[in-house]
Every structure is written in structure tokens, then in C-alpha cells.
XYZ file of C-alpha atoms in Angstrom:
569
model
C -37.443 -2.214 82.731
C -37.436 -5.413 84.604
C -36.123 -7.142 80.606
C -33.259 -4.664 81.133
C -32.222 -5.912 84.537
C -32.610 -9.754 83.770
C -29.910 -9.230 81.031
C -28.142 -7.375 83.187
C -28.044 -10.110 85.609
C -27.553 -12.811 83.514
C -24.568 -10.703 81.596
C -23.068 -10.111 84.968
C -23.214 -13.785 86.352
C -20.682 -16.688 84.642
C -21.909 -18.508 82.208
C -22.502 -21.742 84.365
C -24.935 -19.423 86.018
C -27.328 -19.710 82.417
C -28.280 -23.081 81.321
C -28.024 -22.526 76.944
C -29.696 -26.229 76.426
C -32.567 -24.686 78.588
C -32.760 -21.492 76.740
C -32.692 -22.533 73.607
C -35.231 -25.107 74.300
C -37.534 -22.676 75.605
C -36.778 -19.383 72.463
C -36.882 -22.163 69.914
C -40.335 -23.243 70.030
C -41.980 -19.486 70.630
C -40.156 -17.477 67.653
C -42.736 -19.799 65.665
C -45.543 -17.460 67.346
C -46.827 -14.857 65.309
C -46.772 -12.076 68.227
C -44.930 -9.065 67.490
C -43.530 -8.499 71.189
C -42.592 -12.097 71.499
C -40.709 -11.947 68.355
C -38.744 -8.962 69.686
C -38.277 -10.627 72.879
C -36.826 -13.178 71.556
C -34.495 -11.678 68.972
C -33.047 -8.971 71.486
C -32.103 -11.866 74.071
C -30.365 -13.665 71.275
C -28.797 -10.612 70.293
C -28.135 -9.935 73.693
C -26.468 -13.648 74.403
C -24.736 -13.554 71.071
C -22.953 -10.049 72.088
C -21.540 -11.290 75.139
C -18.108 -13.312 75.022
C -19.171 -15.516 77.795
C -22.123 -17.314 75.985
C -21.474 -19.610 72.587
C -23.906 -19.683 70.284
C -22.896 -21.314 67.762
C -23.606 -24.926 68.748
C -27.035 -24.566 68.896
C -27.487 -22.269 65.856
C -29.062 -25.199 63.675
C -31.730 -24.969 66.365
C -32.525 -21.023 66.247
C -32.026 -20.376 62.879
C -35.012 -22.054 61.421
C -36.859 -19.446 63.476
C -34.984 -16.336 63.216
C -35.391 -16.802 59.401
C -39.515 -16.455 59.883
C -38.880 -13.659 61.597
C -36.724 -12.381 59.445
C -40.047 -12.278 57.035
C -41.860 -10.313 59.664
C -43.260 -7.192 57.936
C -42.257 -4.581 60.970
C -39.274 -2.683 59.716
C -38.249 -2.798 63.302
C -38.266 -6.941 63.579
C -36.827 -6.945 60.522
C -33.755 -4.754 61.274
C -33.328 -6.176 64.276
C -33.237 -10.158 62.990
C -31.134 -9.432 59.580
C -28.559 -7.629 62.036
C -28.259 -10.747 64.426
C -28.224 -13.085 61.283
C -25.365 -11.589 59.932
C -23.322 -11.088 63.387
C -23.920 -15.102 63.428
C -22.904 -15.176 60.117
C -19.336 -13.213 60.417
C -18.846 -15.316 64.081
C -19.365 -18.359 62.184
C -16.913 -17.683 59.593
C -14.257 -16.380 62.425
C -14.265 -19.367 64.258
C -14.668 -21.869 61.765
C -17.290 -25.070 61.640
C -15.609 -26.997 64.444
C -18.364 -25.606 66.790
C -21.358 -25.713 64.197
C -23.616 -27.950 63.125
C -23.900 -28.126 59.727
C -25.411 -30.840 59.017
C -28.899 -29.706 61.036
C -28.656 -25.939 59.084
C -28.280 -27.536 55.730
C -32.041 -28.868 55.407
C -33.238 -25.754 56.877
C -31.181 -23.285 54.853
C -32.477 -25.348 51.742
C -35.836 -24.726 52.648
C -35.653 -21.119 52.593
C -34.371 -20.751 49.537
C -37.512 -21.249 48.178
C -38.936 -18.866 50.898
C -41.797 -16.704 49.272
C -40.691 -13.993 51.287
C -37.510 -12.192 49.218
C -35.752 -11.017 52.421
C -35.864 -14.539 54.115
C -34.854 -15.968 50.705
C -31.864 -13.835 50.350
C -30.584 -14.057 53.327
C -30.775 -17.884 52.562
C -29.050 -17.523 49.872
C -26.281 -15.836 51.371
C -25.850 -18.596 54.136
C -25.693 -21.150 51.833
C -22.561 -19.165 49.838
C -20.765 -18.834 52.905
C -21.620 -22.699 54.253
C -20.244 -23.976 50.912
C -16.577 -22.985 51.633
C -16.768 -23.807 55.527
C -18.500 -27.621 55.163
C -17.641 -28.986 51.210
C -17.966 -32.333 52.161
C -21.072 -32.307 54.040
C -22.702 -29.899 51.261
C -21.216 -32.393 48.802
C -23.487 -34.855 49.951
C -26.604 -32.872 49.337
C -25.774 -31.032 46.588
C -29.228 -32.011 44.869
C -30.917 -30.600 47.857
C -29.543 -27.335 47.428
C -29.580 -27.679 43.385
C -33.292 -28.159 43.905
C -33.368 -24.736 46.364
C -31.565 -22.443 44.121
C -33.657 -23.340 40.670
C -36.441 -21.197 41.174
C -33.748 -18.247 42.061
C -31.665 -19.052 38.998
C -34.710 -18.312 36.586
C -36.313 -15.412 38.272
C -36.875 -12.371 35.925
C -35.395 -9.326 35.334
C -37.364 -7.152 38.643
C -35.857 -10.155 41.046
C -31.852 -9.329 39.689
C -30.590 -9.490 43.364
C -31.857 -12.563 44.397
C -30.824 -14.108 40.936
C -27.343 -12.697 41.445
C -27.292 -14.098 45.214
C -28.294 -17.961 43.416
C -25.807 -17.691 40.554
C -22.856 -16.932 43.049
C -24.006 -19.995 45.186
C -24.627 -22.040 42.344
C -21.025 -21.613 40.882
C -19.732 -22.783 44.373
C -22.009 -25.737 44.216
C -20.792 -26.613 40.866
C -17.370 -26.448 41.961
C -17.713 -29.426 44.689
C -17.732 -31.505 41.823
C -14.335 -32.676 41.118
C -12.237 -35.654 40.043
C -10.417 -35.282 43.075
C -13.094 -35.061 45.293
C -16.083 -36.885 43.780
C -19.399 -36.847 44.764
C -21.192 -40.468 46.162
C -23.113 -42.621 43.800
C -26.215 -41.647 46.089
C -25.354 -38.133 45.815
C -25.339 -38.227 41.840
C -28.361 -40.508 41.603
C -30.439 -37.657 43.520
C -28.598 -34.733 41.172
C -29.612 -37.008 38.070
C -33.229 -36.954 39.359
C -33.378 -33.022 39.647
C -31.644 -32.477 36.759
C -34.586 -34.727 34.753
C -36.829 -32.861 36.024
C -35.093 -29.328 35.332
C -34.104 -30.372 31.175
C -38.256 -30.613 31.278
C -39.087 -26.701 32.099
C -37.472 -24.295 29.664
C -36.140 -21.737 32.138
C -34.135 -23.916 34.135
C -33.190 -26.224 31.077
C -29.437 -24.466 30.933
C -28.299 -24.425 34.312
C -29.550 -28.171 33.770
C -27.126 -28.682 30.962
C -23.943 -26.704 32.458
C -24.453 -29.240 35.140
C -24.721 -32.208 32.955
C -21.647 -31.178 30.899
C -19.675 -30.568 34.629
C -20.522 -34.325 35.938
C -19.571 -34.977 32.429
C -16.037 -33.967 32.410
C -15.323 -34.278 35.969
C -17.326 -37.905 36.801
C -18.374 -39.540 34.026
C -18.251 -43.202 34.992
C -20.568 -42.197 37.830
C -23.190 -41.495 34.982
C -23.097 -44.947 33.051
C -26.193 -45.953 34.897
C -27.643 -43.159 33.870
C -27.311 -42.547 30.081
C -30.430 -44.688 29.269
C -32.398 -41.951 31.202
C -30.862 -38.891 30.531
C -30.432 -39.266 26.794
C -33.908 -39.591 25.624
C -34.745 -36.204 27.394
C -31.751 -34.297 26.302
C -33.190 -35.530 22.701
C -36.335 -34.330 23.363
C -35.144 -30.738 23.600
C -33.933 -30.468 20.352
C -37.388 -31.290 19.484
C -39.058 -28.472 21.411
C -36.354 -25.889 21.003
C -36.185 -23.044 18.285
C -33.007 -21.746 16.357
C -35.373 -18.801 16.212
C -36.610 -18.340 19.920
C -33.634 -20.054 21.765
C -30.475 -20.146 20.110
C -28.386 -20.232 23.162
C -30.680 -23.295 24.799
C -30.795 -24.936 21.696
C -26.722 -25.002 21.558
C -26.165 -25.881 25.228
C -28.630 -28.627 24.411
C -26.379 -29.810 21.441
C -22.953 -29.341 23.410
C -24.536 -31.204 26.548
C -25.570 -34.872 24.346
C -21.970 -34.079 22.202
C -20.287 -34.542 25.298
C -22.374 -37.592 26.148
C -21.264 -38.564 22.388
C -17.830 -38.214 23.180
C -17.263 -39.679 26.507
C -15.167 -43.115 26.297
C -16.483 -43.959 29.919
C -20.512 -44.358 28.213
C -19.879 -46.658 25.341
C -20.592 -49.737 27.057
C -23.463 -48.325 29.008
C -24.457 -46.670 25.623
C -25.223 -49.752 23.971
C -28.695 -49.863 25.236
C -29.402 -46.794 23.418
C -29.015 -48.376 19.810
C -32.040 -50.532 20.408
C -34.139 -47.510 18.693
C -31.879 -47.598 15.287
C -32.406 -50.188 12.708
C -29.599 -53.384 12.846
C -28.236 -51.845 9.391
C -27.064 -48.852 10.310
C -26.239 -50.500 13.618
C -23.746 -52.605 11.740
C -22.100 -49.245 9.632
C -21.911 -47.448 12.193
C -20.036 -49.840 14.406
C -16.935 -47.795 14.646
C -19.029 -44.644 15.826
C -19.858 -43.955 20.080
C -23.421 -45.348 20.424
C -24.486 -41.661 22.215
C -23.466 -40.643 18.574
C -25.297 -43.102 16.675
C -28.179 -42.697 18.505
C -28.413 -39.003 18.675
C -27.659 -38.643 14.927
C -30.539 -41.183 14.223
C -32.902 -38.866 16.708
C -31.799 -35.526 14.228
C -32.715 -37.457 11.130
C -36.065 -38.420 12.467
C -36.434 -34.028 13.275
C -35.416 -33.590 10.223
C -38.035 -35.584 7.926
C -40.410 -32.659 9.182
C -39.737 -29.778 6.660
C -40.701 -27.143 9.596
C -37.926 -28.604 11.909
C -35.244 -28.837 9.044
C -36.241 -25.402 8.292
C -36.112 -23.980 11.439
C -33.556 -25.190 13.345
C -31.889 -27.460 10.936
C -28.817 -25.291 9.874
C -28.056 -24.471 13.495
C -27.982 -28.073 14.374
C -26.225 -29.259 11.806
C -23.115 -26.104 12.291
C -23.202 -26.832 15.579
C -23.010 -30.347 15.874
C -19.853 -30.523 12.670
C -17.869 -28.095 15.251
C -18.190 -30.483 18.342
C -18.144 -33.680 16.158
C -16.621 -32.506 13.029
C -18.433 -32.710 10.227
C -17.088 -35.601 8.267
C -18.171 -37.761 11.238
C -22.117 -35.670 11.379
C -22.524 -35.531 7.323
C -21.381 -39.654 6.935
C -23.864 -40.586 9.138
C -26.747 -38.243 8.014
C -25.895 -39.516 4.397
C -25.754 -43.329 5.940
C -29.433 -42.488 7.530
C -30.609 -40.967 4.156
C -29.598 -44.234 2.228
C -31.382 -46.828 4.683
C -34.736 -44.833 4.739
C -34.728 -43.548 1.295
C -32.852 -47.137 -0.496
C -33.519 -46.871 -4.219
C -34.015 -50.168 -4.521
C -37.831 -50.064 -2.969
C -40.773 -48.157 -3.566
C -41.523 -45.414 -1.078
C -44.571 -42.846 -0.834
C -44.403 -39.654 -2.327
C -44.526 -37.794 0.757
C -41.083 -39.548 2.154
C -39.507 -38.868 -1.214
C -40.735 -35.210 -1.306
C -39.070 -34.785 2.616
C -35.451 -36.423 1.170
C -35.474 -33.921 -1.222
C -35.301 -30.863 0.991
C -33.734 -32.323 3.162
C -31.089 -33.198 1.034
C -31.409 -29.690 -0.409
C -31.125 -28.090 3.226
C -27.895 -30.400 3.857
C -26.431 -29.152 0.903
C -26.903 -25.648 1.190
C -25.248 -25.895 4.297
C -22.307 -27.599 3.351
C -21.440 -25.411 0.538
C -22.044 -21.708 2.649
C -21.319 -22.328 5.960
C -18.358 -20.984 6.927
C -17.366 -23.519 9.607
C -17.854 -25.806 7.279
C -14.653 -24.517 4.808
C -11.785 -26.684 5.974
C -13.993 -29.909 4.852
C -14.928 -28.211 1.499
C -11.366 -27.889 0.703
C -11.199 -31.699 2.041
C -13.802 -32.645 -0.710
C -12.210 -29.783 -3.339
C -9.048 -31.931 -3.087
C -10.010 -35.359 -2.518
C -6.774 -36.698 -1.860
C -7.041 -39.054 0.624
C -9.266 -42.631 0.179
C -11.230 -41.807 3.450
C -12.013 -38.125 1.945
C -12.749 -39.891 -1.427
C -14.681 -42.417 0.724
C -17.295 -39.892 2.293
C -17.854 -37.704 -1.140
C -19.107 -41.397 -2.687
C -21.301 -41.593 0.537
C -22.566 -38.152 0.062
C -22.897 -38.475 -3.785
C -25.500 -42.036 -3.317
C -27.514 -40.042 -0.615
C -27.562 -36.562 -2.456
C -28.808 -38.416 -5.729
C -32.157 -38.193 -4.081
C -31.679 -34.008 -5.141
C -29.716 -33.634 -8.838
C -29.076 -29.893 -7.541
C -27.764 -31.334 -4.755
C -25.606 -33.825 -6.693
C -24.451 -31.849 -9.338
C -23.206 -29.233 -6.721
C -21.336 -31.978 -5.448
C -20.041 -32.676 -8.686
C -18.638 -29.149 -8.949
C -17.426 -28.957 -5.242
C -15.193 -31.777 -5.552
C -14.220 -31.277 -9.368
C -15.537 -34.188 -10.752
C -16.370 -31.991 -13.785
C -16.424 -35.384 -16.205
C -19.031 -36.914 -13.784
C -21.352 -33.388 -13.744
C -21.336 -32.987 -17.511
C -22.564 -36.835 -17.361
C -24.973 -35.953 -15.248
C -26.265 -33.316 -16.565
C -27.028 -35.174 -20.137
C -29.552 -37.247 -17.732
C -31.866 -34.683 -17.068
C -33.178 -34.959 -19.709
C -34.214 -38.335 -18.596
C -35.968 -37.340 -15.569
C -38.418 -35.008 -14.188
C -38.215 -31.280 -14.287
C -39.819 -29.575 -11.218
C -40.812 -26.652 -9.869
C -38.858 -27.552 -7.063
C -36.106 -28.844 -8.943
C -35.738 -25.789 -10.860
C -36.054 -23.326 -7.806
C -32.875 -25.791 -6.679
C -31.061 -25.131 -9.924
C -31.529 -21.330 -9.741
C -30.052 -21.259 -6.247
C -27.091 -23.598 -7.890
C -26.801 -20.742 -10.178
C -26.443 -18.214 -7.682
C -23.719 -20.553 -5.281
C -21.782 -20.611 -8.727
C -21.195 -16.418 -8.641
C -20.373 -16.892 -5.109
C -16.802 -16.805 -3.442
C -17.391 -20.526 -2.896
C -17.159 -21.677 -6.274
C -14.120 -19.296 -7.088
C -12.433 -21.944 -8.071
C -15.207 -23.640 -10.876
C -14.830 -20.138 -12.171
C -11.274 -20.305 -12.256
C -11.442 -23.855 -13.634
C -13.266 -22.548 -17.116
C -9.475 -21.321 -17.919
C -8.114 -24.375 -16.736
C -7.084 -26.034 -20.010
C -7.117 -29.396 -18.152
C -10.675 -28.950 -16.631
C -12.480 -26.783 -18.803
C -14.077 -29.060 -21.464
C -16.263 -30.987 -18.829
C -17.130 -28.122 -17.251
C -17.829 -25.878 -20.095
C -20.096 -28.354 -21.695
C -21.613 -29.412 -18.117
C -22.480 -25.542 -17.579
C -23.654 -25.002 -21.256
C -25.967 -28.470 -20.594
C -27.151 -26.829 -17.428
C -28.119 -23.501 -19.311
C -29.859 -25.767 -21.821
C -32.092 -27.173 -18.942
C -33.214 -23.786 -17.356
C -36.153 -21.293 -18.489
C -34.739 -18.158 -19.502
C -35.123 -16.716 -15.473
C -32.454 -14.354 -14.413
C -30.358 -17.342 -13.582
C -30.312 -18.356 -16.944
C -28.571 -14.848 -18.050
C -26.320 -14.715 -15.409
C -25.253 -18.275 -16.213
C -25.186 -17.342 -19.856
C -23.423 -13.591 -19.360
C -20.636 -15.901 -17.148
C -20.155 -18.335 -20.508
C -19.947 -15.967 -22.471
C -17.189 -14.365 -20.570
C -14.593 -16.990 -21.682
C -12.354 -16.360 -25.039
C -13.596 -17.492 -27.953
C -10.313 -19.186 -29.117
C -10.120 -21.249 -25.652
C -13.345 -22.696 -26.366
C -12.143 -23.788 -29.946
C -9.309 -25.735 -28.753
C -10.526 -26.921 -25.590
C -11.333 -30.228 -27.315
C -7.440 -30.588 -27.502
C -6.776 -30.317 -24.492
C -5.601 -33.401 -22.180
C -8.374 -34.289 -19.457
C -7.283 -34.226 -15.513
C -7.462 -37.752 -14.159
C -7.515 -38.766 -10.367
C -7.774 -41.946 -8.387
C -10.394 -40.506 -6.006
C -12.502 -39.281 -8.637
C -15.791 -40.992 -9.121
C -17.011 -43.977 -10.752
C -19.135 -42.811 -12.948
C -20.718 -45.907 -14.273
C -22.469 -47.407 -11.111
C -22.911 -43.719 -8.986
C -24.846 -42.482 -12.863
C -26.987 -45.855 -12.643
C -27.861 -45.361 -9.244
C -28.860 -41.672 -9.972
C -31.342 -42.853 -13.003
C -32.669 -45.288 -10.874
C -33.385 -43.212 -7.506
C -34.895 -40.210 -9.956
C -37.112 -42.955 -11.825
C -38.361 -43.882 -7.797
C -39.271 -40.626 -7.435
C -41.082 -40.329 -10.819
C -43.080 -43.642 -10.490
C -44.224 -42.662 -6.787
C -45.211 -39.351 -7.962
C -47.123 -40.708 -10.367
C -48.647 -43.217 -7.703
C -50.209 -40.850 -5.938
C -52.039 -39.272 -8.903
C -49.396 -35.958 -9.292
C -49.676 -34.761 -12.835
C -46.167 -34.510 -14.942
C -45.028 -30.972 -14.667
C -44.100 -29.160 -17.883
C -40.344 -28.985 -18.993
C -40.720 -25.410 -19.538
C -42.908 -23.750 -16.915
C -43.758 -20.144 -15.843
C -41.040 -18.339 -15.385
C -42.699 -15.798 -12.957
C -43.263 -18.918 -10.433
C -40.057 -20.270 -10.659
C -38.252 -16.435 -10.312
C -40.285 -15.441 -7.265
C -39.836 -18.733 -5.418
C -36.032 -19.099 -5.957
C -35.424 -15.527 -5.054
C -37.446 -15.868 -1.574
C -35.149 -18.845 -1.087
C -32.267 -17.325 -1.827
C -32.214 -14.373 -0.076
C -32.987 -17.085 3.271
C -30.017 -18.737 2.606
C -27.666 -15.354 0.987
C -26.395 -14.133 4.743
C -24.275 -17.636 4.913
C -22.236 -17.496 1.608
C -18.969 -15.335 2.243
């Protein structure tokens, strides 16, 4: 009763009557009591100021609202009604009359804080403050955007069970992103701190995307204001391709790949990019010149991921696809092939081991280039070579891929140098035949009944390509066991007319300008394959048979093919 008359009075009396400083001093420091009554005490004479045109509350909301967001976690569904009510009547008055009143900058710290709130009610209604401040302050939440980036990670990754709450973080999250602007940039103090959150964020997997989709914002919208901070923020990004799966995290694994593309793209980082190319040997340094040094560098880091056969298998194909979209793939399959030449060089002796991890990864490289289907406007670059730079990259391919003759004879047939295959096909009988080697074979085998090769096919009728190739395929069916590649090579061969392969010898031979040299790209084969004989035979590996079981060699080519059958269309 006697509550009920002082409001009475003190609604009834002018506002000069009721000193606000003096309240507020005094309700500020006891809503931090636990006491039930004193809680409601409090909130229904703030309620009751609040409703009462005479009395402004807004200019010392920064000083309640640190407390009536406590309460707000108060179990009591009576407290609790009663607080989220008066926080959103603040809420609506502060929108109506604008920020002119309002401190922001003393709410800002304290909304942040409660965004991490334990409590979901007193988080959410954080949450919702902070979407509404965004719009009404931009410049002062501009300034601590990584404070409130920092509040709204733990929201942005919640589960499934927590979908408001996420829903409440993504909305503010997408109005945080959009401070960042050419036209309005953010302080070099205020990206240093986002920098230093988003570190931290690429490190845990859950927030690791909304890391990246702000990377790739501050990317397009203020690059030069993250020059300093490429030496930091690439080795990290790196790392990720490193701990992410194709398999497990497609999505993360692709943001990851678009985020350091970007950095590989962005004019604004060369210069501060230079540091980066301390990690890559002076060589490739010096052929790479041309190339961003974000690009040389993070091509250089996917080589090293790819010399482990687990990696290559894993998540090579998606990183590879992905990274010939964003970069194209005469720019990502130079390089690789650049990379392959200065740690594979067939002029020294290397171990086994690193010769064994060339040759699938040359093998995986391959594969992908000839079934990908993103990957079929540069196959018709190589199919036509036409064009010295074209003709340029196919020899750059051709000295990398000798490290896999499966690999270089399909690169023989993909860019029609039919003279060159049948070549090299006469020099296996020079080297070693493999297990692996033949499993590669059989898959070549399989590529040539694919829509890929239509043209090869095609190319048997082709009076002016079809003695090379008819002798290089007959050459090739010479050097396989008698698998169930071997008869589907043969039942193709046998296909063609008798009298065209009677007067193919007759015929004039197609000559091009871009073709290749056979003399020096055949000696360099003999010589990389005789590297890989001597260091097998270093390390105490026995010669394998020319003709070995077939059952091996069917069951292992078949396992691989049908990994690999889902790409060729």
C-alpha cells in the first residue's frame, strides 16, 4: 500500500520534484542483490518511471540495463515477465526517439557481455539489443565490431536444440558484417582487433566459416587495411586445408579454399605478400615471378599436402576442382607441374619413397584433369593446342607427368600427339612394368571408352591420325596381361575396317607447330623412368614380373575405378 501511494505521489508531482541522477544511483547498485522483493521493487518503479511522459529514461539506460539484464535471468516467471516487458518498452522508446538521448557507447560493452550470458533468456534478449543498436549507432558499433564479433561466436555455432538464439546471432551478425564498407571503412585499430578474433576463430572448427565469410568481406571491401596482416593470417588459413576433410567438411573445406583464393587474387597484398615466399625454394621463386606471391605460396603449401597419399586421396580432387574454378586451372596445374619438376628433377637421385608419392600424385592429377567436368574448357584447350602459351603448359605438364607413363601417354592422347604416344609406347619396353603401373594402364583403358576420349575414338577413322594411333593402341595392347582391359581394348581394334588398316600406311601424317618435340621430352622420359628403376632397386625392391597375376591387377584396377567412375560424363 504505502509503494502504491509513493508512485502516486511522485507521478502526480513535476518532474523537478524527482531527482533521476539520485534514483538511478540508488536502483543501480541494488538490482545486483539477489532478493526476490528487491528485484520486483526495483523493476516496477522503473516500469513505473518509464510509463510516465514526464520522466526520461533513456539517458541513463547504459546505467540500468546492466542490471535489468540479471534480472532478466531471475528464475520467477513473475520477475521474468515483468523485466522482459520493461526491456522491450525501452527498446521500442529507444528506437522512437532515436540515439540523440542514449548512450551508446556505455550499453555497447555491457550488451557484449551478455551475449555470452549462460542464461538463454538474458542472452537473447542481448542479442536482440544489439540488432536494433546496429542500425541506430553504425559508427560507434563500427569501432567495436571485434567486441561484438567475439559476443556472437558462441551463438553462431550453437546446435540444433538452441535454433532461436542461433537465428537471433545470424541476423545480428549480417548487420555487423554490413558496417564494413569501402565507403565507410573501419579504423586500422578496429581491424587489427577483428584480425585477432578472427585467428583465433579459423583455429576451432565450428566457428571456422563465419571466420572465413568475414575474411573474404574485409577482403573485398578493405583490403589494403589487411597488408599488415597477410604474414599472419595466411599460414593459418593454410593450416585448414590440412585439418579439413573433402569427406567430413566439404563446405568448410571450400570456404577455406575461396577465403586464401581471394587473398591470391588481391592486387592490394602483393607487396606485403612477398614475405610469404621465404618458405618456397629461390627456383620456383624465380618461375613463378609473374604469379601473386599469396598464389605461389599457397600452391607450394598444397604440394607439400599432397606428397601424403592419404591427403591427395582424400581431399585432393576437391582441392584441386575448386581451386582451377577460382584460379583457373591453367594457372593451378602450371604451377603444380613447376613444383613436381623442382622436387622430383630427373637429373638427381631421390629415395624410393618420394618417387613412389610423384607417382600417385601424378596419377591423382591426371585423373582429374581428364574427368572433371569443370575442367572441360581446358581439355579442349590442350585437345587443340593452338596457341604457344597452350602448347607451352602441355610441355610443362608432359616433363612433370613423365614421372607416371599412364599419366603421360594420356596426355599424349588428350592433346593428339598420337606420333609422340606410339613413341612412347615402344619405350616400355625399356622400363619397368608395375603393379601399379598396370592398375594405371587399365584405368587408361577404361578413360579411352569414356565420352572423354570420343574423339581418339573418332580419330582411328581419321585417315590423317590413325596410323600413330592405331599402332600406339595395338603397342599398348601388346604391353597389358590379358585382364578385361585388354579385351575391351582389343574388341575396340578390332572394330575398325579391315581395308582402312591396309592403307593407313598411305596415308599423309597431321603435322602441327605446337605438337611436341619428341626427341628431348622421349629422353627425358627414359631418363626419369631409369631414376625410378635405380632407386627402386636401392632400396632392395625386387624387379616385378612383366607378366603378373592377372587376378591382382583386375581386382585392384576395378576398386580404383569405380572411385574415380562418378566423375567421367
Amino acid at each position: 500500500m504505502l509503494d502504491k501511494l509513493l508512485k502516486e505521489v511522485v507521478l502526480d508531482s513535476s518532474a523537478e520534484r524527482l531527482s533521476m541522477e539520485e534514483f538511478v544511483s540508488l536502483a543501480k547498485d541494488r538490482m545486483y542483490s539477489e532478493n526476490v522483493y528487491v528485484r520486483q521493487f526495483l523493476v516496477s518503479w522503473v516500469s513505473t518511471l518509464h510509463s510516465s511522459p514526464q520522466f526520461n529514461l533513456l539517458p541513463f539506460l547504459h546505467e540500468l540495463l546492466d542490471g535489468l539484464l540479471l534480472i532478466l535471468g531471475d528464475e520467477r516467471p513473475e520477475i521474468y515477465r515483468m523485466t522482459l516487458e520493461l526491456l522491450d518498452q525501452l527498446l521500442g522508446d529507444l528506437e522512437r526517439r532515436g540515439s540523440a538521448e542514449a548512450d551508446f557507447t556505455g550499453m555497447i560493452n555491457i550488451i557484449a557481455q551478455h551475449c555470452v550470458s549462460r542464461q538463454e533468456p538474458v542472452r537473447q534478449a542481448a542479442l536482440r539489443w544489439l540488432a536494433q543498436l546496429i542500425p541506430l549507432c553504425p559508427d560507434t558499433v563500427r569501432g567495436h565490431a571485434a567486441s561484438f564479433l567475439q559476443a556472437l561466436l558462441p551463438s553462431l555455432v550453437l546446435p540444433a536444440p538452441a535454433a532461436r538464439l542461433s537465428e537471433l546471432a545470424r541476423g545480428a551478425n549480417d548487420l555487423l558484417l554490413g558496417l564494413v564498407s569501402r565507403e565507410q571503412p573501419p579504423s586500422e585499430q578496429s581491424v587489427e582487433a577483428l584480425v585477432s578474433v578472427l585467428l583465433h576463430a579459423c583455429a576451432s572448427p565450428p566457428s571456422l566459416p563465419v571466420a572465413l565469410v568475414w575474411l573474404r568481406r574485409l577482403l573485398s571491401q578493405v583490403p589494403a587495411l589487411l597488408s599488415r596482416h597477410v604474414t599472419s593470417l595466411f599460414p593459418v588459413l593454410a593450416n585448414t586445408l590440412a585439418e579439413l576433410s573433402a569427406a567430413s567438411a566439404p563446405d568448410a573445406l571450400a570456404d577455406s579454399l575461396a577465403t586464401l583464393a581471394a587473398l591470391a587474387e588481391c592486387p592490394e597484398l602483393a607487396e606485403a605478400g612477398q614475405a610469404l615466399l621465404e618458405a618456397v625454394p629461390e627456383t620456383l621463386r624465380q618461375r613463378l615471378a609473374t604469379e601473386h606471391p599469396c598464389f605461389v605460396r599457397l600452391v607450394h603449401e598444397i604440394f607439400k599436402l599432397f606428397r601424403s597419399r592419404s591427403k591427395l586421396t582424400d581431399s585432393g580432387h576437391a582441392i584441386v576442382t575448386c581451386l582451377s574454378r577460382l584460379l583457373t586451372p591453367q594457372r593451378v596445374f602450371s604451377a603444380l607441374a613447376l613444383h613436381i619438376l623442382h622436387a622430383f628433377p630427373a637429373e638427381a637421385a631421390a629415395d624410393s619413397s618420394e618417387l613412389e608419392a610423384a607417382f600417385y600424385m601424378i596419377g591423382a592429377l591426371s585423373l582429374i584433369l581428364l574427368t572433371d567436368s569443370s575442367l572441360h574448357e581446358f581439355r579442349l584447350q590442350l585437345h587443340r593446342l593452338d596457341n604457344q602459351a597452350i602448347a607451352d603448359i602441355c610441355a610443362t605438364l608432359y616433363r612433370a607427368w613423365c614421372h607416371n607413363p599412364a599419366a603421360t601417354l594420356a596426355l599424349c592422347f588428350l592433346s593428339r600427339n598420337y606420333a609422340h604416344a606410339k613413341l612412347l609406347v615402344s619405350k616400355f619396353a625399356d622400363i619397368e612394368i608395375t603393379t601399379p603401373l598396370l592398375i594405371e594402364l587399365d584405368k587408361l583403358i577404361q578413360l579411352l571408352e569414356s565420352p572423354i576420349f570420343l574423339y581418339v575414338r573418332l580419330d582411328l577413322l581419321n585417315p590423317g591420325c590413325s596410323p600413330d594411333l592405331t599402332g600406339c593402341l595395338f603397342g599398348l595392347l601388346m604391353c597389358l596381361p590379358q585382364t578385361e582391359a585388354f579385351h575391351q581394348l582389343h574388341r575396340r581394334l578390332s572394330c575398325l575396317p579391315p581395308l582402312h588398316l591396309q592403307h593407313q600406311q598411305q596415308q599423309p601424317q597431321v603435322h602441327s607447330k605446337w605438337l611436341l618435340d619428341c626427341d628431348p621430352s622421349l629422353e627425358q622420359f627414359a631418363q626419369i623412368q631409369e631414376l625410378h628403376r635405380q632407386a627402386r632397386l636401392s632400396t632392395g625392391h625386387s624387379r616385378q614380373p612383366q607378366t603378373l597375376p592377372l587376378s591382382l591387377v583386375s581386382t585392384a584396377s576395378t576398386i580404383e575405378r569405380t572411385q574415380s567412375a562418378s566423375n567421367i560424363r
